[in-house]
JSON list of C-alpha atoms in Angstrom, two decimals:
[
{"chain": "A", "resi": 24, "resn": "UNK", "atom": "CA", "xyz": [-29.15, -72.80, -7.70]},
{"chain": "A", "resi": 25, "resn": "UNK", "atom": "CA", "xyz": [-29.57, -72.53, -3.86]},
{"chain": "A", "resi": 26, "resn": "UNK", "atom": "CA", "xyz": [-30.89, -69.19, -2.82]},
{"chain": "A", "resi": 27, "resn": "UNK", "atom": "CA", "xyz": [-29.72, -67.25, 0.11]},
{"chain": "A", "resi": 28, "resn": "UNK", "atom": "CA", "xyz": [-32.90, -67.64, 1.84]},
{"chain": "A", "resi": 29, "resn": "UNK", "atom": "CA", "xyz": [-32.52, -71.44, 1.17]},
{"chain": "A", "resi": 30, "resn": "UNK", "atom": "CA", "xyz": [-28.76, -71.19, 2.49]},
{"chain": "A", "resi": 31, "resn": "UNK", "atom": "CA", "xyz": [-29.85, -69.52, 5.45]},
{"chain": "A", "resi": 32, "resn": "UNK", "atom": "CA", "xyz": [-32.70, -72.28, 6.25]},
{"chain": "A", "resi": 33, "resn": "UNK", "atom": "CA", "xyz": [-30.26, -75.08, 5.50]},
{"chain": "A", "resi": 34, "resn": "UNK", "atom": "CA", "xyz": [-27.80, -73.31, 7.93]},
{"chain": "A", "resi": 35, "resn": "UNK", "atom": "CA", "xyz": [-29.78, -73.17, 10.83]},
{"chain": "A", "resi": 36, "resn": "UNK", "atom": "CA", "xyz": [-30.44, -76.96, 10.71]},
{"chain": "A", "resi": 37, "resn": "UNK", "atom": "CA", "xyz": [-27.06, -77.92, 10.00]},
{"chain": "A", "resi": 38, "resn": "UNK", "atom": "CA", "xyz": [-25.95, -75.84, 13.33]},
{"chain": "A", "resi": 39, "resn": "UNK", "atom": "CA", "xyz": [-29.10, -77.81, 14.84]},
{"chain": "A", "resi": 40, "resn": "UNK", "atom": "CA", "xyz": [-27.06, -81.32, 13.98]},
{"chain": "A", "resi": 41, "resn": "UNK", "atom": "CA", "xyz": [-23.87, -79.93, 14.25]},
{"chain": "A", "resi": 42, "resn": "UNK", "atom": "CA", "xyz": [-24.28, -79.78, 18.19]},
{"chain": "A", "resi": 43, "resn": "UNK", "atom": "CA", "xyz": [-27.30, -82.29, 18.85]},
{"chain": "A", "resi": 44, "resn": "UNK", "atom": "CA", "xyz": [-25.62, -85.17, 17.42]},
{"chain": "A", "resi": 45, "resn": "UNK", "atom": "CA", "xyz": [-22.98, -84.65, 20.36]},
{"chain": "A", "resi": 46, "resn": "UNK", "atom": "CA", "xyz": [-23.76, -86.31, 23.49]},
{"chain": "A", "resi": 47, "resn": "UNK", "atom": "CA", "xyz": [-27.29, -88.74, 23.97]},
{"chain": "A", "resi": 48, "resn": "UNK", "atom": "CA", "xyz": [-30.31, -88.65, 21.72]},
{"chain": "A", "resi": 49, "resn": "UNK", "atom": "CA", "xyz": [-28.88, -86.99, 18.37]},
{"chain": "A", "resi": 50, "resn": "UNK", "atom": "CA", "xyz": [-31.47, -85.30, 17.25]},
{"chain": "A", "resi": 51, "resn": "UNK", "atom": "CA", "xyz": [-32.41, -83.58, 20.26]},
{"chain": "A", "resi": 52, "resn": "UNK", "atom": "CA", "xyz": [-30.09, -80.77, 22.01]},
{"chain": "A", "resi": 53, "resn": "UNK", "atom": "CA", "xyz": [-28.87, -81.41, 26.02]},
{"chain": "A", "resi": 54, "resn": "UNK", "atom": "CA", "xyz": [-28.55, -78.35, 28.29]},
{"chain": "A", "resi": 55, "resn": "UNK", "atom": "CA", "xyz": [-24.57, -79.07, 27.49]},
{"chain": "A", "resi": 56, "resn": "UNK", "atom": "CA", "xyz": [-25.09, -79.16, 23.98]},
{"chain": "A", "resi": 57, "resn": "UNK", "atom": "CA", "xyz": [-27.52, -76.27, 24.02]},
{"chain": "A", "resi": 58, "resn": "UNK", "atom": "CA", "xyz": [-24.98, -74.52, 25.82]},
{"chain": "A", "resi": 59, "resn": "UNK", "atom": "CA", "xyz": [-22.16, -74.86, 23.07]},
{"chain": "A", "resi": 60, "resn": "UNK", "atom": "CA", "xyz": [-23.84, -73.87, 20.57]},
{"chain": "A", "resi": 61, "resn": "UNK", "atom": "CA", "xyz": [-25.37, -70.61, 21.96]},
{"chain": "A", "resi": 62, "resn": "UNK", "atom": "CA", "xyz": [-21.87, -69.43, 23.15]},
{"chain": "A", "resi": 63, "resn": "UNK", "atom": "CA", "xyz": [-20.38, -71.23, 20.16]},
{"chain": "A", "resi": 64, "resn": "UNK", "atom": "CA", "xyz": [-22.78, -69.78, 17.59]},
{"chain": "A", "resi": 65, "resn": "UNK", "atom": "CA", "xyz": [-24.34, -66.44, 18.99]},
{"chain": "A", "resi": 66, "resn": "UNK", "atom": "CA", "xyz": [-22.72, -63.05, 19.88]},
{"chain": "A", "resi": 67, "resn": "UNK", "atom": "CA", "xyz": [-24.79, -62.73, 22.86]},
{"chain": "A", "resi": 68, "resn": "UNK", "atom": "CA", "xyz": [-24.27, -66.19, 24.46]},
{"chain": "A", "resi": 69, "resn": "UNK", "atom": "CA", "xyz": [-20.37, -65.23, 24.68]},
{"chain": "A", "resi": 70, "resn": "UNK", "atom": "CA", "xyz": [-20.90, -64.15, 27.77]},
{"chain": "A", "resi": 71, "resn": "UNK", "atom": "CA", "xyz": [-23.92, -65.84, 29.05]},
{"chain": "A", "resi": 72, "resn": "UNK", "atom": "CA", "xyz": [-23.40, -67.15, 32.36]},
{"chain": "A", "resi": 73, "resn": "UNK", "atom": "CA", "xyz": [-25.05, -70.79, 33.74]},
{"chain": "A", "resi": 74, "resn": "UNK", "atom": "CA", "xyz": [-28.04, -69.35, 35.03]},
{"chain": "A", "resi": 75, "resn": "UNK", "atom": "CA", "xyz": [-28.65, -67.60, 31.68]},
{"chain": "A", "resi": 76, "resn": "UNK", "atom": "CA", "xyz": [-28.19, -71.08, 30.46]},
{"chain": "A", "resi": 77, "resn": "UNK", "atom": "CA", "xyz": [-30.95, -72.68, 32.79]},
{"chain": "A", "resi": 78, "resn": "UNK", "atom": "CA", "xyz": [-33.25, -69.72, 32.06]},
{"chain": "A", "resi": 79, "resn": "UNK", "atom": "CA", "xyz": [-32.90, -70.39, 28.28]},
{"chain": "A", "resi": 80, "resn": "UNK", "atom": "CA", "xyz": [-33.20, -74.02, 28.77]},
{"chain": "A", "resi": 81, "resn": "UNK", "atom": "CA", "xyz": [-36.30, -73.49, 30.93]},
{"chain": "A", "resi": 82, "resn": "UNK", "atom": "CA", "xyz": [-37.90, -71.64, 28.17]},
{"chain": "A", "resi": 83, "resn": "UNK", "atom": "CA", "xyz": [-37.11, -73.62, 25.64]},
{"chain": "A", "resi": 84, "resn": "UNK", "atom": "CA", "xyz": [-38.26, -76.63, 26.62]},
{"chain": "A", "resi": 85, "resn": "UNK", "atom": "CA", "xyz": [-41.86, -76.48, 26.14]},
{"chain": "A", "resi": 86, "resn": "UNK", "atom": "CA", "xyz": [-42.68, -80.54, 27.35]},
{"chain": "A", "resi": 87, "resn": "UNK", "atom": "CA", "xyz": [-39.64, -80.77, 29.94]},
{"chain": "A", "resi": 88, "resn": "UNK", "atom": "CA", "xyz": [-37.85, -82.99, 29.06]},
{"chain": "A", "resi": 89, "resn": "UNK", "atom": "CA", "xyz": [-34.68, -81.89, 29.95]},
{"chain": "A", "resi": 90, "resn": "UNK", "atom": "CA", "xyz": [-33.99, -82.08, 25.76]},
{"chain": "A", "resi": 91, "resn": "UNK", "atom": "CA", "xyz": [-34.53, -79.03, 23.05]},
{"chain": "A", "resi": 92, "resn": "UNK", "atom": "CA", "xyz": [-36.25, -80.80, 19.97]},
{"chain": "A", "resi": 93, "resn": "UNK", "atom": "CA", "xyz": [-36.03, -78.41, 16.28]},
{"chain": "A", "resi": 94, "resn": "UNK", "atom": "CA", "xyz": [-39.24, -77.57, 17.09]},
{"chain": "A", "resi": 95, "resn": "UNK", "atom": "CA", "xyz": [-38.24, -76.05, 20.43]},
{"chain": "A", "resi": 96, "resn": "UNK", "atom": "CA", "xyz": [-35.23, -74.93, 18.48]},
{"chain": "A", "resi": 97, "resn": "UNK", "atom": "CA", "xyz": [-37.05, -73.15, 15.66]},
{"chain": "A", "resi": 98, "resn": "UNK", "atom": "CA", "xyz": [-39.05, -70.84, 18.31]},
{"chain": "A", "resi": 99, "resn": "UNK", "atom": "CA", "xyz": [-35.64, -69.82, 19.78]},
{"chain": "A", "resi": 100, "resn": "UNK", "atom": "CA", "xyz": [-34.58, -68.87, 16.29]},
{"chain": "A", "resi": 101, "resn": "UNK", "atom": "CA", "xyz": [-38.37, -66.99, 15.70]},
{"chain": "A", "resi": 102, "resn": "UNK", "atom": "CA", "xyz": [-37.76, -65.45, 19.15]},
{"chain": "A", "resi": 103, "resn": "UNK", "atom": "CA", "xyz": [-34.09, -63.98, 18.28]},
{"chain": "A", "resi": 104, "resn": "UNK", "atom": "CA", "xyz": [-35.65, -63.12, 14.46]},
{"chain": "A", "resi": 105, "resn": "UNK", "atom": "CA", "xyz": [-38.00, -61.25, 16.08]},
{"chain": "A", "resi": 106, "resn": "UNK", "atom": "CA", "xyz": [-34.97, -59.37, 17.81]},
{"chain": "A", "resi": 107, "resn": "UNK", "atom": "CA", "xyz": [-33.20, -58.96, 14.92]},
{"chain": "A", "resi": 108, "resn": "UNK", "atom": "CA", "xyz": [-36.27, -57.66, 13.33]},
{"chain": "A", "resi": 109, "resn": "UNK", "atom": "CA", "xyz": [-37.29, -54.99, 15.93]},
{"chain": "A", "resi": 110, "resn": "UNK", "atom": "CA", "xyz": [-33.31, -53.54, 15.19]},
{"chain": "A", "resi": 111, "resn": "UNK", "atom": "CA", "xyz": [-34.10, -53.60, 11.62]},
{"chain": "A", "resi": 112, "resn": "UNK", "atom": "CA", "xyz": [-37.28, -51.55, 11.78]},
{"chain": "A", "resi": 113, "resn": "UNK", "atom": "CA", "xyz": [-36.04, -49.03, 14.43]},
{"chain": "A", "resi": 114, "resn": "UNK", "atom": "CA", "xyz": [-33.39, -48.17, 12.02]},
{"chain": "A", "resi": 115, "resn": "UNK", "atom": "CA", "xyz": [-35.56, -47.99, 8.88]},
{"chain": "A", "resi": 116, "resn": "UNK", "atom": "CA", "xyz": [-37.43, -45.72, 10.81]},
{"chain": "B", "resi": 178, "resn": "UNK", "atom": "CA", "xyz": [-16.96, -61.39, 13.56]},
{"chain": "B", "resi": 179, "resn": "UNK", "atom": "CA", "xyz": [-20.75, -62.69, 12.56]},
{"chain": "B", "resi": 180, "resn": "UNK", "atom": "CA", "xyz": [-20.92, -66.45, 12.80]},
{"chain": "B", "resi": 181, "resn": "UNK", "atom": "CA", "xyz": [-22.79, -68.77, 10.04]},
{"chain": "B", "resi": 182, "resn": "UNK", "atom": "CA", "xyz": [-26.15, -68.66, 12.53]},
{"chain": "B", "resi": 183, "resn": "UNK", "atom": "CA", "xyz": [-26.06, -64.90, 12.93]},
{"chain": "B", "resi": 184, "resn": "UNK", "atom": "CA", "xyz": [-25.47, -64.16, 8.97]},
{"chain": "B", "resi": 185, "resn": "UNK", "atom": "CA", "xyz": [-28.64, -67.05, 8.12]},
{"chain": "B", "resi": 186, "resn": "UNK", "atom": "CA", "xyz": [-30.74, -65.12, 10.28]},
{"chain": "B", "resi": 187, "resn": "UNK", "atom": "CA", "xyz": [-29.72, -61.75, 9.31]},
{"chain": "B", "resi": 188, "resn": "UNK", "atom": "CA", "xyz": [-30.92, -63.21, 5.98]},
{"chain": "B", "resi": 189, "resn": "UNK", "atom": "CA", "xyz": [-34.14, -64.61, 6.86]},
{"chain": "B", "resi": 190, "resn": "UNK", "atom": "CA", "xyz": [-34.77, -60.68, 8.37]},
{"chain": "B", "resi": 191, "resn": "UNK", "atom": "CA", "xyz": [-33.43, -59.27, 5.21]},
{"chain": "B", "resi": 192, "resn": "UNK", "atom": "CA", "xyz": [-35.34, -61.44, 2.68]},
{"chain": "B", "resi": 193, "resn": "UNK", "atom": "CA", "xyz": [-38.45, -59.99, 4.36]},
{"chain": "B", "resi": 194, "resn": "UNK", "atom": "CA", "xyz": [-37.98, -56.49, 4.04]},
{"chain": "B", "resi": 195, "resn": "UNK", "atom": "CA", "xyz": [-36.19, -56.68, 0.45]},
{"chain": "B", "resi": 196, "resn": "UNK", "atom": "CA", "xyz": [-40.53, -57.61, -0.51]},
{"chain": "B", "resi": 197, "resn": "UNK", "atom": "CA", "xyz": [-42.03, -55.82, 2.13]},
{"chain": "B", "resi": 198, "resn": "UNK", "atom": "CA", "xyz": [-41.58, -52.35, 0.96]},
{"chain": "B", "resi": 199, "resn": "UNK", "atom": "CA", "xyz": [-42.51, -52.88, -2.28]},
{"chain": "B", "resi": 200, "resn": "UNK", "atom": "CA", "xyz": [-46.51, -51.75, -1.67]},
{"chain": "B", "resi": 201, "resn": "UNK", "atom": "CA", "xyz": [-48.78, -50.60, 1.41]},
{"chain": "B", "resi": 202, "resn": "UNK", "atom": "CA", "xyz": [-46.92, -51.08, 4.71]},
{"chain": "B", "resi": 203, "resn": "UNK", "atom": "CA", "xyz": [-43.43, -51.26, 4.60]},
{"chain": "B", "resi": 204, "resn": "UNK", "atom": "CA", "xyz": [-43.68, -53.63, 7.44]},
{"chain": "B", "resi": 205, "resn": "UNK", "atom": "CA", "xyz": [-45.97, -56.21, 6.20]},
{"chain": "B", "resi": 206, "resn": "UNK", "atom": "CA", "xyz": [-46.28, -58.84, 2.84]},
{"chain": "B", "resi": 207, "resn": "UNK", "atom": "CA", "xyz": [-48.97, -58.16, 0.81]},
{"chain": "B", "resi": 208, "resn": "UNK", "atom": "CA", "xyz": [-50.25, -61.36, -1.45]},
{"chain": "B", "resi": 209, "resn": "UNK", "atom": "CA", "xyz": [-48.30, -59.84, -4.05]},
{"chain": "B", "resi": 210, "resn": "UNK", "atom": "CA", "xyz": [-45.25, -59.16, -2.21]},
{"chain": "B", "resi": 211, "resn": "UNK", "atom": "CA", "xyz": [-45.71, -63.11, -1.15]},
{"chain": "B", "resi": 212, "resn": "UNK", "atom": "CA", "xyz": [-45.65, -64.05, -3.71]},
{"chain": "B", "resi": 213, "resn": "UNK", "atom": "CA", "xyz": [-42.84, -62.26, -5.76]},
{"chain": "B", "resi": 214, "resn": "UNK", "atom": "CA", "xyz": [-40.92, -63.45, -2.29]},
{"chain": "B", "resi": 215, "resn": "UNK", "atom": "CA", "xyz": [-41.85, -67.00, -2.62]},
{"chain": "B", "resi": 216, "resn": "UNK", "atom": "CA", "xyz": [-41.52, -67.28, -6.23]},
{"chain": "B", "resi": 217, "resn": "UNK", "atom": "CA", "xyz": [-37.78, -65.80, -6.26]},
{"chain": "B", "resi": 218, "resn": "UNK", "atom": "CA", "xyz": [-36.52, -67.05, -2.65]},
{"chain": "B", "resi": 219, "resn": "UNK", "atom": "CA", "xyz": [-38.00, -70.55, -2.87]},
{"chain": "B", "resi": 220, "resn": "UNK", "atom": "CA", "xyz": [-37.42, -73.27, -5.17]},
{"chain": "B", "resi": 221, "resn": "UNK", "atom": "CA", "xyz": [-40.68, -74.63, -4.07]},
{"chain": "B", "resi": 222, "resn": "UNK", "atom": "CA", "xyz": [-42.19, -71.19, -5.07]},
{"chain": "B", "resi": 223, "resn": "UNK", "atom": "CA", "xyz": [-40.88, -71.48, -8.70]},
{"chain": "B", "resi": 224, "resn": "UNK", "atom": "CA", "xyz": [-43.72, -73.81, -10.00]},
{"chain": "B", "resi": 225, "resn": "UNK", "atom": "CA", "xyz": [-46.63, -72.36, -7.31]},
{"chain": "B", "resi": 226, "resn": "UNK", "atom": "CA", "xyz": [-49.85, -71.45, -8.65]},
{"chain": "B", "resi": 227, "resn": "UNK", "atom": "CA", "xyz": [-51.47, -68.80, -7.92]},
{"chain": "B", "resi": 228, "resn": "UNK", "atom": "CA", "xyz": [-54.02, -70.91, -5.83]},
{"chain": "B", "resi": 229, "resn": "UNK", "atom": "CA", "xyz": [-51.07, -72.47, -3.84]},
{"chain": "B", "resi": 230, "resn": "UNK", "atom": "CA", "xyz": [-49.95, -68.53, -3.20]},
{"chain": "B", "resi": 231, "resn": "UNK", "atom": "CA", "xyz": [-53.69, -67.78, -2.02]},
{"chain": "B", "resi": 232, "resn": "UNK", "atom": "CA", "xyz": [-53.51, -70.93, -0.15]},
{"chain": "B", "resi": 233, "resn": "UNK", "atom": "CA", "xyz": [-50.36, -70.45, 1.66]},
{"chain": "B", "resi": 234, "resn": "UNK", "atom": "CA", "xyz": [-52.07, -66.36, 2.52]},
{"chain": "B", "resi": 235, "resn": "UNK", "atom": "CA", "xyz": [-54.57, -68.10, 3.99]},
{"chain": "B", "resi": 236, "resn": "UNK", "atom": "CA", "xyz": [-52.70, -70.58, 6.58]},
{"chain": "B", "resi": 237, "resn": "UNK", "atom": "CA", "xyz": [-49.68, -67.76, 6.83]},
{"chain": "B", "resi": 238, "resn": "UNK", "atom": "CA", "xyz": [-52.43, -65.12, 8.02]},
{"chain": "B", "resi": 239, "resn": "UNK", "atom": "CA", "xyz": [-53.53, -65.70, 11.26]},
{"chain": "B", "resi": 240, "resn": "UNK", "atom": "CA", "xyz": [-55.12, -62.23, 12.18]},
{"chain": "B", "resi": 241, "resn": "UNK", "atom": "CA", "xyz": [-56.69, -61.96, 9.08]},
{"chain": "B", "resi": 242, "resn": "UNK", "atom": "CA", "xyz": [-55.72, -58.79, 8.17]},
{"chain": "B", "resi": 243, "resn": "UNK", "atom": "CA", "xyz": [-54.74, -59.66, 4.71]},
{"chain": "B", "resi": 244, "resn": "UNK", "atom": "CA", "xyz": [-50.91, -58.64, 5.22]},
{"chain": "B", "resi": 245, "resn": "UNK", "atom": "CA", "xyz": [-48.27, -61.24, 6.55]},
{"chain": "B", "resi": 246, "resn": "UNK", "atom": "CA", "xyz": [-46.78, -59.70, 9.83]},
{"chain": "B", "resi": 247, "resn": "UNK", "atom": "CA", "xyz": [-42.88, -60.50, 10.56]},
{"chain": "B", "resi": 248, "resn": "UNK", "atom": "CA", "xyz": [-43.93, -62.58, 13.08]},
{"chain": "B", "resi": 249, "resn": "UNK", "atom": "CA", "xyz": [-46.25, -64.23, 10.62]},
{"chain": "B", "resi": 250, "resn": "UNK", "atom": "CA", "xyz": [-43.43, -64.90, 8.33]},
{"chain": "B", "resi": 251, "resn": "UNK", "atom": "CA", "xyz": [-41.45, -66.54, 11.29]},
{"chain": "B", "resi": 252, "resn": "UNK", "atom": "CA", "xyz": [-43.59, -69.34, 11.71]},
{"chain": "B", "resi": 253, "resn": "UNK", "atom": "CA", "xyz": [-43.94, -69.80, 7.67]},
{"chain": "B", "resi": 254, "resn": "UNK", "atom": "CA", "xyz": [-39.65, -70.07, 7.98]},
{"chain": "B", "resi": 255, "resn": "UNK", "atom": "CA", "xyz": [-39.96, -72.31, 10.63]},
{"chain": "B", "resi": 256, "resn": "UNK", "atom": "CA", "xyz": [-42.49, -75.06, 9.09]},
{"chain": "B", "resi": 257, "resn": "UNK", "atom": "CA", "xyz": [-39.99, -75.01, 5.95]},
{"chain": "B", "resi": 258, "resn": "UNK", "atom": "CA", "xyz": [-37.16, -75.69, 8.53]},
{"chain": "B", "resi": 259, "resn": "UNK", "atom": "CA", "xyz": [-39.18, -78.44, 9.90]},
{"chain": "B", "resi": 260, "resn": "UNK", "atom": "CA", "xyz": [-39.62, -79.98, 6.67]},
{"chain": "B", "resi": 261, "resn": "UNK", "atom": "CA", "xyz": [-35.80, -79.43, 5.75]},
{"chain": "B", "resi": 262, "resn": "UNK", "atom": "CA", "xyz": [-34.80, -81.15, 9.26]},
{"chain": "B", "resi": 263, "resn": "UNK", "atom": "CA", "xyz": [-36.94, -84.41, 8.58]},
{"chain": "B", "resi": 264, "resn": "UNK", "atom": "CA", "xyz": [-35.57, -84.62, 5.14]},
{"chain": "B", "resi": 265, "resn": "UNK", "atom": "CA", "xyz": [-32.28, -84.04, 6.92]},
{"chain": "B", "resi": 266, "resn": "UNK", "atom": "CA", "xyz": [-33.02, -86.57, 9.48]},
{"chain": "B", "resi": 267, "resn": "UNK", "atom": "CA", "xyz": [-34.20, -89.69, 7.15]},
{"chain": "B", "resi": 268, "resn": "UNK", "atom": "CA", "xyz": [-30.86, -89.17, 5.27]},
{"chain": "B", "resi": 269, "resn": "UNK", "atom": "CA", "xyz": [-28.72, -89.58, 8.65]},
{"chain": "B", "resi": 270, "resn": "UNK", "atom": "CA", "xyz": [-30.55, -92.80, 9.47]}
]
């Protein structure tokens, strides 16, 4: 029986495919497709203008290649865990 | 209303701290809290020895401190990710 931990892992590369298989190479995520899924996916792309977009983009991709890989992908997701984290604590405090 | 992403990660945050207050720091794993985490959470974890737990300690704890930091647990999520994504990617060739 899957457990929620596994869920959760499966779920954040199934949002991976859901956009990267959209538009060029599909295992790698565009600045369009990048774009999708952050407003698509995450409360606080919503409102995330272009340039936020670019500035994600530009951190993101580590070997510029104009193209997120997962790898790039799972040090967003550390990045925004690490977010969610420091919320968590502050609370518990 | 929390999208699929937001609740997986939520989880992954979660998961840490439902093991990390067991003993010591309320912040950090202890081997023991590893490996009650790994054994329950992972179906990999189900059959791990206890040299496979000391093992994973050892590559999991970068600063050496003996305790696995959040931020040390992010990069043990994201090498399982990985290894879910290639599996994911030889079945969609």
């Amino acid at each position: 029986m899957e457990t929620p931990l596994e869920k959760a892992l499966a779920t954040l590369v199934y949002t991976f495919h859901k956009y990267s298989g959209k538009e060029g190479d599909k295992f790698t995520l565009s600045k369009m497709e990048l774009k999708e899924l952050v407003k698509k996916e995450l409360a606080l792309g919503e409102k995330m203008k272009d340039s936020g977009i670019d500035k994600l983009m530009g951190t993101l991709d580590k070997n510029n290649d104009d193209e997120i890989d997962f790898k790039e992908y799972t040090g967003f997701l550390s990045a925004l865990c690490m977010t969610y984290n420091d919320f968590f604590q502050q609370d518990a405090k």
